[in-house]
């Protein structure tokens, strides 16, 4: 015990991150993140995915600066134009600049994906951990409900919800969230079933912690890594669902530069001017690939059991 | 430790015990019971979705100009004055008799319309499943045998694309390339207009109908319309099936019996196909059953692109028209098929795999 003397304060950030004796919980946490990053860095495809995501995120954030045209400005004299120096990816059926619209479309896509994740992940986590920790009839009822939601293919269920809520981006987010939480709940439940029998939970319980405290402070944090990995993988299918809804005319509505909605209007000109549909489709494909790659990489790092 | 032991016992697993019949029957009964509960849950969910509707169901039937007395009469006739639980009971009773109400668009029973459009989707999804399985299973096996080789990487990229590509976009691009540019396949729809009246729909599966009529020209035309949407739809099934086959195979290839067989001098591919693959075949079949269910989902978007007069297009059209009976009917039917396919794959496990049959 005596040889664990505090090492001298490290001078560089790298030394701080690799110091074998962390001085504070914050430092320990940062070190953990650092080790994960080093593991992730060795995974080439995950890095590729991360790079694509960064590019898309930058495109979304800096869209007003990088865009060359007003995304709603019509130019009917120059409709369905081929790519040129003026319009880098050509123009659509109303003469609007496709490149600029794609950039703003990235905002909508990421907005839908992150909002859905922010809604569905906590709900799934809460239901899964409650169900796994409490067991008994609570578990039975909650898992029944989860199974019912899982019994529908997610796009079909989202369609049904949208039909009841009405079309629009926010309703699409609600509809997709309603279909996205069950797999997360299942995952969190399985994790909780393993965690709740571990010694440290018994120790906390013996100290007199309430079920709520155990759940929030000691069970949920343990489930978070695998939930994050799962949510990242889910993002790919969330984006495909959102684009599908937009394509069917049930998600984002036409003047909006949402990629699915852009494809929906481009469809009418597809046989004569196919490149109009090329760019939004490639954008959807790249985003979805990127989330799949990063999700796979994160799963290997965060959740070794499923790797 | 006692807790861990009881946890292990609670885990679902193959039936144990000396008399395998009774526990098996019991577990089968439990399975059937849980499926019934899930089905009631499905009905409850679609019932609620129908209730969430912003559209007044009475006005949807009568039109906006209905008088107050007509409105009240219809309100009572539709049972809307009764408690919600009684209404749900009525709803359950109706769907047990395959009665989803009448379509607001056509005025005909929804169940009749679903039966009418279903063969088109079945034909599409079945061919897609055959393509996906026919390519996906060998691809997964080869990728597992030659792990980390070039072919494994190709398989990985193919399945990544299958998971990530929006199939409606692939459909659009496929139409541009193979129909408009190369002219290799038929365009949207199930059949060329000039053949429309040659075909006598008996089964509703046009390929089979054309075969029964012995009309090869017709068969060729139907096939040329079917092959592109089916291939594009197949890509997601291919991705799923090949990935799962690969991981099942890798798990089995590491077993000791493989080393034993090799030590005895059994040839490599003989080991792969007659020893290893037979052990994963049941798992692969269940994956194929599940992928079939996902194909029905994918069909919703593919059918829109290819103007395919099937289930998915019927559902989206009803949706856009606010025809709620059709939408909830369709949702319920898809849900029941999903549960059914899950049940089938579960039963296949029990019936085919001798390891779960004998204790």
XYZ file of C-alpha atoms in Angstrom:
666
model
C 0.000 0.000 0.000
C 2.740 2.386 0.849
C 4.369 2.254 -2.554
C 1.373 3.920 -4.181
C 2.771 7.342 -3.519
C 1.269 10.122 -5.633
C 3.454 10.584 -8.663
C 4.670 14.098 -9.433
C 2.212 16.262 -11.307
C 2.590 15.412 -14.993
C 3.620 18.175 -17.289
C 2.068 17.265 -20.647
C -1.477 16.303 -21.543
C -0.301 12.922 -22.772
C 1.466 12.202 -19.511
C -1.664 13.293 -17.647
C -3.705 10.845 -19.696
C -1.326 7.903 -19.227
C -0.420 8.553 -15.581
C -0.833 5.167 -13.803
C -2.090 6.920 -10.663
C -4.969 9.244 -11.508
C -5.391 12.057 -8.997
C -9.083 12.659 -9.464
C -12.167 10.832 -10.734
C -12.234 13.248 -13.664
C -8.721 12.272 -14.622
C -9.566 8.570 -14.339
C -12.536 9.079 -16.615
C -10.508 10.974 -19.156
C -7.920 8.198 -19.075
C -10.617 5.642 -19.762
C -11.814 7.661 -22.753
C -8.219 7.983 -23.929
C -7.721 4.206 -23.812
C -10.962 3.699 -25.767
C -9.870 6.202 -28.362
C -6.547 4.398 -28.760
C -8.421 1.132 -29.307
C -10.795 2.759 -31.772
C -7.884 4.389 -33.592
C -6.531 0.975 -34.571
C -9.831 0.163 -36.301
C -9.437 1.568 -39.797
C -13.045 1.265 -40.914
C -14.348 2.941 -37.759
C -11.960 5.831 -38.377
C -13.199 6.092 -41.948
C -16.767 6.239 -40.642
C -15.812 8.863 -38.095
C -14.161 10.984 -40.789
C -17.275 10.818 -42.977
C -19.431 11.768 -39.988
C -17.169 14.714 -39.196
C -17.431 15.951 -42.775
C -21.223 15.644 -42.687
C -21.403 17.347 -39.296
C -19.233 20.207 -40.570
C -21.411 20.488 -43.655
C -24.463 20.743 -41.406
C -22.934 23.249 -38.976
C -21.355 25.523 -41.567
C -24.084 25.110 -44.184
C -24.932 28.843 -44.356
C -21.253 29.692 -44.909
C -20.388 26.953 -47.385
C -23.588 27.066 -49.417
C -23.300 28.913 -52.700
C -26.980 29.688 -53.299
C -30.215 30.377 -51.499
C -31.789 26.927 -51.122
C -35.295 28.212 -51.877
C -34.374 30.571 -54.718
C -35.956 29.288 -57.898
C -34.487 29.852 -61.326
C -36.953 28.425 -63.792
C -34.813 29.397 -66.771
C -32.091 27.098 -65.530
C -33.947 24.024 -64.353
C -32.465 20.507 -64.297
C -29.087 21.896 -65.298
C -26.024 19.685 -65.397
C -23.237 20.300 -62.883
C -21.261 23.422 -63.764
C -18.945 25.996 -62.171
C -22.049 27.970 -61.149
C -23.997 24.984 -59.773
C -21.531 22.332 -58.578
C -24.069 19.511 -58.496
C -26.510 20.968 -60.997
C -30.003 22.259 -60.306
C -33.302 20.578 -59.538
C -36.688 20.839 -61.244
C -37.202 24.400 -59.994
C -33.672 25.561 -60.765
C -32.549 25.404 -57.148
C -28.910 24.631 -56.406
C -28.614 20.945 -55.416
C -25.255 21.360 -53.656
C -26.591 24.005 -51.286
C -29.739 22.019 -50.645
C -27.693 18.927 -49.796
C -25.765 20.883 -47.163
C -28.930 22.102 -45.476
C -30.407 18.626 -45.847
C -27.557 17.306 -43.696
C -28.885 19.514 -40.895
C -32.328 17.940 -41.112
C -30.976 14.407 -41.297
C -28.693 14.858 -38.296
C -31.476 16.673 -36.422
C -33.816 13.713 -36.937
C -31.149 11.148 -36.092
C -29.960 12.825 -32.892
C -33.388 13.814 -31.658
C -34.599 10.261 -32.154
C -31.576 8.916 -30.316
C -32.041 11.407 -27.468
C -35.680 10.386 -27.086
C -35.420 6.650 -27.585
C -32.176 5.838 -25.743
C -33.202 7.108 -22.269
C -36.662 5.583 -22.632
C -35.204 2.229 -23.650
C -32.559 2.427 -20.930
C -35.119 3.239 -18.240
C -37.583 0.529 -19.265
C -34.843 -2.066 -19.747
C -33.069 -1.459 -16.439
C -36.335 -1.214 -14.476
C -37.554 -4.410 -16.039
C -34.296 -6.277 -15.472
C -33.730 -5.003 -11.946
C -37.217 -5.349 -10.519
C -38.058 -8.617 -12.268
C -41.363 -10.310 -11.429
C -44.587 -9.004 -12.913
C -43.083 -5.619 -13.790
C -40.595 -7.442 -16.004
C -43.298 -9.627 -17.534
C -45.586 -6.724 -18.388
C -42.835 -4.476 -19.720
C -41.276 -7.182 -21.836
C -44.693 -8.076 -23.264
C -45.175 -4.477 -24.323
C -41.663 -4.414 -25.780
C -42.357 -7.584 -27.705
C -45.542 -6.147 -29.151
C -43.599 -3.153 -30.460
C -40.876 -5.433 -31.788
C -43.485 -7.566 -33.548
C -44.013 -4.827 -36.125
C -41.362 -4.022 -38.694
C -40.190 -0.565 -37.671
C -40.984 1.227 -40.918
C -44.530 -0.153 -41.024
C -45.157 0.871 -37.423
C -43.658 4.303 -38.078
C -45.976 4.633 -41.083
C -48.974 3.784 -38.938
C -47.976 6.319 -36.289
C -47.359 9.013 -38.887
C -50.766 8.333 -40.361
C -52.289 8.999 -36.961
C -50.082 11.993 -36.100
C -49.961 13.578 -39.536
C -46.929 14.163 -41.762
C -44.019 16.431 -40.837
C -40.480 16.204 -39.496
C -41.332 16.326 -35.801
C -44.060 13.732 -36.150
C -41.607 11.571 -38.071
C -39.191 11.897 -35.154
C -41.908 10.852 -32.698
C -42.991 7.946 -34.897
C -39.462 6.658 -35.395
C -38.664 7.092 -31.690
C -41.699 5.004 -30.818
C -40.236 2.192 -32.906
C -36.593 2.673 -31.847
C -36.722 2.137 -28.084
C -37.602 -1.598 -27.853
C -34.248 -3.034 -29.009
C -32.479 -0.710 -26.553
C -34.782 -1.809 -23.738
C -33.988 -5.440 -24.503
C -30.271 -4.778 -24.486
C -30.398 -2.785 -21.217
C -32.496 -5.506 -19.608
C -30.021 -8.225 -20.547
C -27.151 -6.148 -19.159
C -29.058 -5.405 -15.956
C -29.832 -9.079 -15.393
C -26.092 -9.739 -15.315
C -25.170 -6.664 -13.271
C -27.791 -7.048 -10.560
C -26.166 -10.223 -9.261
C -22.695 -8.763 -8.990
C -21.049 -8.269 -5.614
C -20.831 -4.508 -5.750
C -24.578 -4.182 -6.125
C -25.043 -6.388 -3.068
C -22.553 -4.196 -1.212
C -24.450 -1.027 -2.137
C -27.711 -2.640 -1.135
C -26.261 -3.654 2.246
C -25.293 -0.044 2.786
C -28.980 0.731 2.608
C -29.242 2.342 -0.815
C -32.748 2.507 -2.220
C -33.702 0.656 -5.386
C -33.938 3.956 -7.232
C -30.452 4.994 -6.147
C -28.969 1.611 -7.093
C -30.677 1.777 -10.457
C -29.679 5.326 -11.320
C -26.210 5.473 -9.784
C -24.956 1.916 -10.119
C -26.851 -0.017 -12.781
C -27.610 2.513 -15.498
C -24.043 3.816 -15.861
C -22.891 0.246 -16.505
C -25.419 -0.139 -19.318
C -24.561 3.152 -20.984
C -21.559 1.980 -23.073
C -23.384 -0.845 -24.830
C -26.446 1.365 -25.270
C -24.289 4.024 -26.936
C -22.824 1.434 -29.306
C -26.286 0.131 -30.103
C -27.766 3.596 -30.633
C -24.961 4.485 -33.040
C -25.733 1.377 -35.065
C -29.441 2.250 -34.888
C -28.736 5.712 -36.305
C -28.164 4.100 -39.696
C -31.617 2.550 -39.763
C -33.170 5.686 -38.250
C -31.740 7.709 -41.138
C -33.024 5.185 -43.672
C -36.487 5.258 -42.068
C -36.558 9.059 -42.005
C -35.480 9.246 -45.637
C -38.058 6.590 -46.509
C -40.797 8.607 -44.815
C -39.629 11.721 -46.641
C -39.620 9.797 -49.904
C -43.195 8.642 -49.350
C -44.199 12.238 -48.649
C -44.887 11.523 -44.978
C -41.791 13.030 -43.387
C -40.299 16.372 -44.249
C -42.508 18.271 -46.704
C -41.381 19.436 -50.173
C -39.837 22.865 -49.987
C -37.636 21.386 -47.262
C -34.264 20.137 -48.522
C -34.568 16.824 -46.674
C -32.744 14.164 -48.702
C -35.656 11.720 -48.848
C -38.032 14.483 -49.915
C -35.523 15.617 -52.558
C -35.499 12.073 -53.957
C -39.261 12.048 -53.916
C -39.503 15.060 -56.231
C -36.505 13.953 -58.292
C -38.331 10.711 -58.992
C -40.563 12.386 -61.563
C -37.552 13.381 -63.648
C -35.532 10.281 -63.028
C -35.611 8.820 -66.532
C -34.596 12.027 -68.289
C -32.386 13.633 -65.628
C -31.089 10.858 -63.414
C -28.267 12.839 -61.773
C -30.855 14.894 -59.864
C -31.513 11.788 -57.793
C -27.879 10.698 -57.582
C -26.560 13.230 -55.073
C -29.213 12.955 -52.317
C -29.109 9.158 -52.532
C -25.337 9.078 -52.199
C -25.610 11.451 -49.234
C -28.064 9.108 -47.483
C -25.889 6.100 -48.313
C -22.689 7.710 -47.009
C -24.295 8.853 -43.755
C -25.796 5.460 -43.146
C -22.509 3.661 -43.950
C -20.644 6.023 -41.627
C -22.962 5.317 -38.698
C -22.721 1.575 -39.337
C -18.911 1.675 -39.400
C -18.611 3.816 -36.272
C -21.254 1.729 -34.506
C -19.370 -1.482 -35.276
C -16.126 0.041 -34.038
C -17.747 1.387 -30.863
C -19.301 -1.984 -30.160
C -15.907 -3.662 -30.330
C -14.476 -1.082 -27.926
C -17.364 -0.605 -25.510
C -18.985 -3.983 -25.511
C -16.364 -6.723 -25.813
C -18.872 -9.472 -25.096
C -20.728 -8.889 -28.356
C -17.644 -8.133 -30.414
C -24.093 -17.996 -5.587
C -27.544 -19.373 -4.958
C -28.929 -16.430 -6.849
C -26.718 -17.136 -9.837
C -27.905 -20.729 -9.919
C -31.565 -19.736 -9.964
C -30.765 -17.205 -12.664
C -29.231 -19.948 -14.798
C -32.325 -22.060 -14.311
C -34.563 -19.233 -15.407
C -32.673 -18.922 -18.667
C -34.562 -20.381 -21.617
C -32.863 -23.441 -22.927
C -33.445 -26.900 -24.341
C -35.905 -28.982 -22.371
C -34.128 -31.072 -19.760
C -35.286 -33.987 -17.663
C -35.717 -37.689 -18.086
C -39.095 -37.706 -19.730
C -38.726 -35.278 -22.619
C -42.350 -35.339 -23.766
C -44.074 -33.541 -20.902
C -41.639 -30.651 -20.503
C -41.673 -30.212 -24.243
C -45.437 -30.047 -24.352
C -45.413 -27.576 -21.484
C -42.860 -25.338 -23.129
C -44.796 -25.542 -26.384
C -47.953 -24.555 -24.531
C -46.120 -21.649 -22.931
C -44.901 -20.574 -26.361
C -48.381 -20.689 -27.863
C -49.790 -18.791 -24.897
C -47.169 -16.061 -25.147
C -47.824 -15.741 -28.866
C -51.524 -15.274 -28.133
C -50.759 -12.533 -25.620
C -48.516 -10.832 -28.172
C -51.263 -11.025 -30.780
C -53.766 -9.373 -28.437
C -51.112 -6.735 -27.768
C -50.747 -6.159 -31.515
C -54.483 -5.655 -31.811
C -54.441 -3.258 -28.849
C -51.697 -1.209 -30.476
C -53.443 -0.910 -33.835
C -56.697 -0.129 -31.997
C -54.964 2.713 -30.166
C -53.376 4.000 -33.374
C -56.852 4.086 -34.892
C -58.061 6.088 -31.891
C -55.166 8.573 -31.972
C -56.440 9.779 -35.280
C -57.080 13.501 -35.659
C -59.825 12.669 -38.192
C -63.329 12.227 -36.792
C -64.266 8.629 -37.706
C -67.954 9.524 -38.034
C -67.328 12.445 -40.381
C -64.954 10.233 -42.362
C -67.912 7.956 -43.139
C -70.700 10.520 -43.463
C -68.838 13.442 -44.978
C -68.621 16.978 -43.632
C -72.199 17.976 -44.415
C -73.890 15.437 -42.158
C -76.754 16.709 -40.021
C -76.509 16.478 -36.263
C -79.123 13.703 -36.044
C -77.402 11.625 -38.727
C -74.126 12.203 -36.921
C -75.569 11.031 -33.615
C -77.163 7.975 -35.189
C -73.877 6.990 -36.852
C -72.009 7.679 -33.625
C -74.152 5.123 -31.830
C -74.151 2.718 -34.773
C -70.361 2.678 -34.836
C -70.357 1.895 -31.138
C -68.441 5.010 -30.213
C -70.769 5.701 -27.256
C -69.764 2.500 -25.545
C -66.811 2.159 -23.113
C -63.410 1.833 -24.745
C -62.872 -1.688 -23.443
C -66.157 -2.868 -24.990
C -65.158 -1.251 -28.261
C -61.826 -3.068 -28.085
C -63.650 -6.355 -27.445
C -65.759 -5.714 -30.517
C -62.620 -4.875 -32.488
C -60.950 -8.130 -31.394
C -64.075 -10.093 -32.289
C -64.138 -8.510 -35.739
C -60.503 -9.125 -36.558
C -60.829 -12.734 -35.393
C -63.357 -13.012 -38.219
C -60.938 -11.269 -40.549
C -63.124 -8.179 -40.643
C -61.129 -4.933 -40.626
C -64.052 -2.749 -41.607
C -64.608 -1.143 -44.977
C -62.090 0.898 -46.873
C -63.136 4.540 -46.922
C -61.680 4.927 -50.408
C -63.362 2.077 -52.226
C -66.117 1.164 -49.801
C -65.122 -2.490 -50.068
C -64.022 -4.643 -47.126
C -60.353 -4.075 -46.261
C -59.763 -7.813 -45.878
C -60.864 -8.382 -49.499
C -58.492 -5.707 -50.745
C -55.589 -7.084 -48.724
C -56.162 -10.529 -50.225
C -56.260 -8.947 -53.675
C -52.954 -7.086 -53.370
C -51.067 -9.636 -51.313
C -49.937 -12.083 -54.028
C -48.011 -9.320 -55.820
C -45.991 -8.635 -52.671
C -45.575 -12.322 -51.876
C -44.219 -12.983 -55.352
C -41.759 -10.105 -55.036
C -40.622 -10.985 -51.512
C -40.331 -14.699 -52.246
C -38.101 -14.205 -55.263
C -36.069 -11.691 -53.253
C -35.668 -14.230 -50.484
C -34.556 -16.906 -52.954
C -31.966 -14.563 -54.443
C -30.797 -13.351 -51.038
C -30.469 -16.866 -49.634
C -29.011 -18.353 -52.801
C -26.164 -15.862 -52.804
C -26.006 -14.957 -49.114
C -25.509 -18.451 -47.675
C -22.597 -19.519 -49.933
C -21.061 -16.073 -49.522
C -21.250 -16.329 -45.740
C -19.803 -19.855 -45.739
C -16.896 -18.925 -48.014
C -16.211 -15.745 -46.043
C -16.045 -17.794 -42.829
C -13.740 -20.437 -44.332
C -11.394 -17.863 -45.852
C -11.578 -15.504 -42.897
C -9.768 -12.164 -43.375
C -9.038 -12.973 -47.008
C -9.983 -10.812 -49.969
C -13.281 -12.646 -50.419
C -14.138 -12.036 -46.753
C -13.567 -8.326 -47.232
C -15.705 -8.316 -50.362
C -18.468 -10.074 -48.439
C -18.127 -7.492 -45.687
C -18.437 -4.578 -48.094
C -21.416 -6.156 -49.850
C -23.232 -6.638 -46.573
C -22.335 -3.137 -45.389
C -23.885 -1.765 -48.575
C -26.911 -3.998 -48.108
C -27.439 -2.671 -44.590
C -26.789 0.954 -45.474
C -28.240 1.580 -48.928
C -31.722 3.116 -49.121
C -33.479 0.535 -51.296
C -35.843 3.099 -52.831
C -32.842 5.003 -54.158
C -31.241 1.824 -55.499
C -34.565 1.140 -57.182
C -34.541 4.531 -58.889
C -30.933 4.121 -60.018
C -31.625 0.552 -61.133
C -34.512 1.762 -63.269
C -32.291 4.394 -64.878
C -29.484 1.958 -65.619
C -31.123 -1.366 -66.443
C -34.424 -0.155 -67.862
C -33.922 3.267 -69.424
C -30.281 2.989 -70.487
C -29.561 -0.687 -71.109
C -33.104 -1.902 -71.713
C -32.378 -5.243 -70.058
C -35.466 -5.373 -67.876
C -39.098 -4.366 -67.964
C -40.007 -1.048 -66.391
C -42.363 -0.268 -63.521
C -45.417 -2.403 -62.942
C -45.860 -6.166 -62.976
C -46.428 -6.672 -66.690
C -46.367 -4.781 -70.019
C -49.679 -3.237 -70.935
C -50.015 -5.256 -74.150
C -49.878 -8.514 -72.183
C -52.274 -7.262 -69.542
C -55.267 -9.059 -70.991
C -53.456 -12.258 -71.985
C -52.982 -13.131 -68.380
C -55.754 -14.907 -66.511
C -55.076 -14.265 -62.842
C -55.756 -17.582 -61.114
C -53.336 -17.622 -58.212
C -52.404 -13.928 -58.385
C -48.767 -14.992 -58.700
C -48.149 -13.888 -62.267
C -45.148 -16.173 -62.793
C -47.212 -19.210 -61.848
C -50.233 -17.983 -63.799
C -48.112 -17.559 -66.922
C -46.606 -21.010 -66.445
C -50.036 -22.575 -66.037
C -51.172 -20.900 -69.227
C -48.040 -22.325 -70.890
C -47.364 -18.897 -72.364
C -43.575 -18.505 -72.366
C -43.597 -15.057 -73.893
C -45.837 -13.886 -71.100
C -43.646 -15.611 -68.523
C -40.585 -13.826 -69.889
C -42.322 -10.476 -69.705
C -43.473 -11.010 -66.136
C -39.991 -12.166 -65.160
C -38.344 -9.132 -66.755
C -40.555 -6.888 -64.635
C -39.965 -8.896 -61.484
C -36.229 -9.447 -61.533
C -35.028 -5.884 -60.880
C -37.214 -5.007 -57.885
C -36.638 -8.481 -56.459
C -32.849 -8.182 -56.792
C -32.797 -4.773 -55.150
C -35.053 -5.938 -52.375
C -32.833 -9.029 -52.013
C -29.759 -6.976 -51.194
C -30.796 -6.331 -47.592
C -31.690 -10.001 -47.070
C -28.392 -10.996 -48.659
C -26.510 -8.727 -46.253
C -28.283 -10.119 -43.217
C -28.134 -13.790 -44.252
C -24.463 -13.717 -45.282
C -23.376 -11.907 -42.100
C -25.251 -14.290 -39.835
C -24.139 -17.387 -41.768
C -20.552 -16.216 -41.489
C -20.685 -15.762 -37.727
C -22.477 -19.096 -37.174
C -19.888 -20.844 -39.343
C -16.936 -19.231 -37.580
C -18.280 -20.365 -34.240
C -18.611 -23.944 -35.473
C -15.303 -24.028 -37.348
C -13.550 -23.473 -34.026
C -15.099 -26.606 -32.500
C -12.957 -29.621 -31.766
C -14.847 -31.978 -34.032
C -13.504 -30.003 -36.971
C -9.950 -30.693 -35.852
C -10.858 -34.342 -35.286
C -12.317 -34.646 -38.771
C -9.283 -32.977 -40.271
C -6.971 -35.282 -38.304
C -8.824 -38.216 -39.806
C -7.978 -36.841 -43.221
C -11.411 -35.588 -44.282
C -11.201 -33.076 -47.117
C -11.636 -29.387 -46.334
C -14.873 -28.750 -48.242
C -16.320 -32.045 -47.132
C -15.815 -30.904 -43.538
C -17.332 -27.521 -44.333
C -20.475 -28.740 -46.035
C -21.256 -32.115 -44.484
C -20.028 -31.519 -40.939
C -20.025 -27.828 -40.141
C -22.810 -26.497 -42.321
C -25.222 -29.177 -41.173
C -24.723 -27.920 -37.664
C -25.563 -24.343 -38.558
C -28.314 -25.141 -41.079
C -31.103 -24.755 -38.515
C -29.831 -21.364 -37.407
C -29.530 -20.292 -41.031
C -33.102 -21.354 -41.752
C -34.399 -19.290 -38.852
C -32.435 -16.291 -40.095
C -33.945 -16.752 -43.541
C -37.431 -16.869 -42.014
C -36.762 -13.599 -40.191
C -35.277 -11.960 -43.276
C -38.467 -12.843 -45.138
C -40.365 -10.755 -42.640
C -38.005 -7.825 -43.198
C -38.469 -8.180 -46.944
C -42.172 -7.519 -46.507
C -41.192 -4.283 -44.790
C -38.701 -3.328 -47.489
C -41.397 -3.989 -50.074
C -43.306 -0.903 -48.883
C -40.694 1.421 -50.379
C -39.641 -0.781 -53.300
C -43.230 -1.082 -54.464
C -43.634 2.681 -54.472
C -40.612 3.069 -56.730
C -41.621 0.297 -59.131
C -45.352 1.108 -59.150
C -45.843 -2.451 -57.987
C -49.522 -3.004 -57.200
C -48.877 -4.831 -53.941
C -49.412 -4.564 -50.246
C -46.899 -1.801 -49.547
C -48.276 0.505 -52.210
C -51.805 -0.193 -51.056
C -50.792 0.775 -47.548
C -49.022 4.004 -48.524
C -51.869 5.017 -50.793
C -54.408 4.463 -48.028
C -52.157 6.366 -45.694
C -51.930 9.379 -47.957
C -55.705 9.306 -48.361
C -56.271 9.047 -44.596
C -58.061 5.719 -45.005
C -57.571 4.548 -41.450
C -59.298 1.163 -41.577
C -56.980 0.070 -44.369
C -53.875 1.352 -42.610
C -54.557 -0.344 -39.296
C -55.688 -3.493 -41.113
C -52.452 -3.609 -43.091
C -50.341 -2.893 -40.006
C -52.052 -5.671 -38.117
C -51.630 -8.167 -40.959
C -47.908 -7.394 -41.219
C -47.535 -7.706 -37.447
C -49.295 -11.068 -37.424
C -47.087 -12.318 -40.274
C -44.035 -11.145 -38.344
C -45.131 -12.978 -35.206
C -46.025 -16.013 -37.301
C -42.611 -16.151 -38.938
C -40.959 -15.786 -35.543
C -43.060 -18.650 -34.262
C -42.179 -20.774 -37.283
C -38.470 -20.177 -36.810
C -38.816 -20.979 -33.121
C -40.651 -24.218 -33.895
C -38.116 -25.129 -36.577
C -35.468 -24.995 -33.914
C -37.384 -27.455 -31.812
C -38.374 -29.805 -34.602
C -35.280 -29.932 -36.791
C -32.446 -29.635 -34.322
C -32.096 -32.971 -32.491
C -30.044 -31.301 -29.777
C -33.110 -29.479 -28.530
C -35.297 -32.560 -28.898
C -33.329 -34.987 -26.771
C -32.142 -34.250 -23.296
